[in-house]
Amino acid sequence: MGKKTKKRDNNESDGGDEEGCGLASQASNNSAHGEVGNQALSLSDIQKLLTGMEERIIGSLTAQITSNHHAAIIRHDETIQPIETSMNDFQGRITTVESTLADIVQENKQLKLKVDDLENRSRRCTKLLAN
């Protein structure tokens, strides 16, 4: 068991967790000095080490995921902004076309009435001339 703890101590020293390194060193020293009666304490130390490693990994992954999400949001924002600008331009143009169409429809109605009136007058004049 002392060798496994010592191996974890070497691995932990790469991670930079000073508290974890101290606990692993203490567990290693206890095993080297023949204090086998403290196995529950050794397991507790290992659990503390694993908990610390787990927290560091979770923190690292959370930071990486947050960074990736932030970068994706920035990319999407850069894509969406020109689309929104174009959409607003098209919306303004559509409003102008709708307004112009309404004016043309109104003018068309007036012209139809005027043509109808002129046709009726023409028929009346033709009847008067024919008689």
CSV table of C-alpha atoms in Angstrom, one decimal:
chain,number,residue,atom,x,y,z
A,1,MET,CA,0.0,0.0,0.0
A,2,GLY,CA,2.9,2.3,0.6
A,3,LYS,CA,4.1,2.1,-3.0
A,4,LYS,CA,0.6,3.0,-4.3
A,5,THR,CA,0.5,6.0,-2.0
A,6,LYS,CA,4.0,7.1,-3.0
A,7,LYS,CA,3.0,6.8,-6.7
A,8,ARG,CA,-0.1,9.0,-6.0
A,9,ASP,CA,2.2,11.4,-4.3
A,10,ASN,CA,4.4,11.7,-7.4
A,11,ASN,CA,1.3,12.2,-9.5
A,12,GLU,CA,-0.1,14.8,-7.2
A,13,SER,CA,3.1,16.8,-7.1
A,14,ASP,CA,2.5,17.4,-10.9
A,15,GLY,CA,-1.0,18.7,-10.1
A,16,GLY,CA,0.2,21.4,-7.7
A,17,ASP,CA,-2.1,20.6,-4.8
A,18,GLU,CA,0.1,21.3,-1.8
A,19,GLU,CA,-2.5,20.0,0.7
A,20,GLY,CA,-2.9,16.8,-1.3
A,21,CYS,CA,0.9,16.3,-1.6
A,22,GLY,CA,1.2,16.8,2.2
A,23,LEU,CA,-1.5,14.2,2.9
A,24,ALA,CA,0.1,11.7,0.5
A,25,SER,CA,3.5,12.2,2.0
A,26,GLN,CA,2.1,11.7,5.5
A,27,ALA,CA,0.4,8.5,4.4
A,28,SER,CA,3.6,7.4,2.7
A,29,ASN,CA,5.7,8.1,5.8
A,30,ASN,CA,3.2,6.3,8.1
A,31,SER,CA,3.5,3.2,5.9
A,32,ALA,CA,7.2,3.4,5.7
A,33,HIS,CA,7.5,3.6,9.5
A,34,GLY,CA,5.3,0.5,10.0
A,35,GLU,CA,2.2,2.3,11.2
A,36,VAL,CA,-0.2,-0.1,9.5
A,37,GLY,CA,-2.9,0.4,12.2
A,38,ASN,CA,-3.9,3.7,10.7
A,39,GLN,CA,-5.4,2.2,7.5
A,40,ALA,CA,-8.7,4.0,8.1
A,41,LEU,CA,-6.7,7.3,8.2
A,42,SER,CA,-4.9,6.3,5.0
A,43,LEU,CA,-8.2,5.7,3.3
A,44,SER,CA,-9.5,9.0,4.6
A,45,ASP,CA,-6.4,10.7,3.2
A,46,ILE,CA,-6.9,9.0,-0.2
A,47,GLN,CA,-10.5,10.1,-0.2
A,48,LYS,CA,-9.4,13.7,0.5
A,49,LEU,CA,-6.9,13.5,-2.3
A,50,LEU,CA,-9.5,12.1,-4.7
A,51,THR,CA,-12.0,14.8,-3.7
A,52,GLY,CA,-9.4,17.5,-4.3
A,53,MET,CA,-8.5,16.1,-7.7
A,54,GLU,CA,-12.2,15.8,-8.6
A,55,GLU,CA,-12.8,19.4,-7.6
A,56,ARG,CA,-9.8,20.6,-9.7
A,57,ILE,CA,-10.9,18.6,-12.7
A,58,ILE,CA,-14.5,19.8,-12.4
A,59,GLY,CA,-13.3,23.4,-12.1
A,60,SER,CA,-11.0,23.0,-15.1
A,61,LEU,CA,-13.7,21.5,-17.2
A,62,THR,CA,-16.2,24.1,-16.1
A,63,ALA,CA,-13.8,26.9,-17.1
A,64,GLN,CA,-13.1,25.2,-20.4
A,65,ILE,CA,-16.8,24.7,-21.2
A,66,THR,CA,-17.6,28.2,-20.2
A,67,SER,CA,-14.9,29.5,-22.4
A,68,ASN,CA,-16.1,27.4,-25.4
A,69,HIS,CA,-19.7,28.6,-24.9
A,70,HIS,CA,-18.6,32.2,-24.6
A,71,ALA,CA,-16.6,31.9,-27.9
A,72,ALA,CA,-19.6,30.2,-29.6
A,73,ILE,CA,-21.9,33.0,-28.4
A,74,ILE,CA,-19.5,35.7,-29.8
A,75,ARG,CA,-19.3,33.9,-33.1
A,76,HIS,CA,-23.1,33.6,-33.3
A,77,ASP,CA,-23.5,37.2,-32.3
A,78,GLU,CA,-21.1,38.2,-35.1
A,79,THR,CA,-23.3,36.2,-37.5
A,80,ILE,CA,-26.6,37.4,-36.3
A,81,GLN,CA,-25.9,41.1,-36.3
A,82,PRO,CA,-25.5,41.5,-40.1
A,83,ILE,CA,-28.6,39.3,-40.5
A,84,GLU,CA,-30.6,41.6,-38.2
A,85,THR,CA,-29.4,44.7,-40.1
A,86,SER,CA,-30.4,43.1,-43.4
A,87,MET,CA,-33.8,42.1,-42.0
A,88,ASN,CA,-34.5,45.6,-40.7
A,89,ASP,CA,-33.5,47.0,-44.2
A,90,PHE,CA,-35.9,44.5,-45.9
A,91,GLN,CA,-38.6,45.3,-43.4
A,92,GLY,CA,-38.4,49.0,-44.2
A,93,ARG,CA,-38.4,48.2,-47.9
A,94,ILE,CA,-41.5,46.0,-47.5
A,95,THR,CA,-43.3,48.7,-45.6
A,96,THR,CA,-42.6,51.1,-48.4
A,97,VAL,CA,-43.7,48.7,-51.1
A,98,GLU,CA,-47.0,48.0,-49.2
A,99,SER,CA,-47.7,51.7,-48.8
A,100,THR,CA,-47.0,52.3,-52.5
A,101,LEU,CA,-49.2,49.3,-53.4
A,102,ALA,CA,-52.1,50.7,-51.3
A,103,ASP,CA,-51.7,54.1,-53.1
A,104,ILE,CA,-51.7,52.3,-56.5
A,105,VAL,CA,-54.8,50.3,-55.7
A,106,GLN,CA,-56.6,53.4,-54.6
A,107,GLU,CA,-55.5,55.3,-57.8
A,108,ASN,CA,-56.6,52.3,-59.9
A,109,LYS,CA,-60.1,52.3,-58.3
A,110,GLN,CA,-60.4,56.0,-59.1
A,111,LEU,CA,-59.2,55.5,-62.7
A,112,LYS,CA,-61.7,52.7,-63.2
A,113,LEU,CA,-64.5,54.9,-62.0
A,114,LYS,CA,-63.3,57.7,-64.3
A,115,VAL,CA,-63.0,55.3,-67.3
A,116,ASP,CA,-66.5,54.0,-66.6
A,117,ASP,CA,-67.9,57.5,-66.4
A,118,LEU,CA,-66.2,58.5,-69.6
A,119,GLU,CA,-67.5,55.4,-71.4
A,120,ASN,CA,-71.0,56.2,-70.3
A,121,ARG,CA,-70.7,59.8,-71.5
A,122,SER,CA,-69.3,58.6,-74.8
A,123,ARG,CA,-72.3,56.3,-75.3
A,124,ARG,CA,-74.7,59.1,-74.5
A,125,CYS,CA,-72.9,61.4,-76.9
A,126,THR,CA,-72.9,58.7,-79.6
A,127,LYS,CA,-76.7,58.2,-79.0
A,128,LEU,CA,-77.3,61.9,-79.3
A,129,LEU,CA,-75.3,62.2,-82.5
A,130,ALA,CA,-77.0,59.1,-84.0
A,131,ASN,CA,-80.5,60.5,-83.4
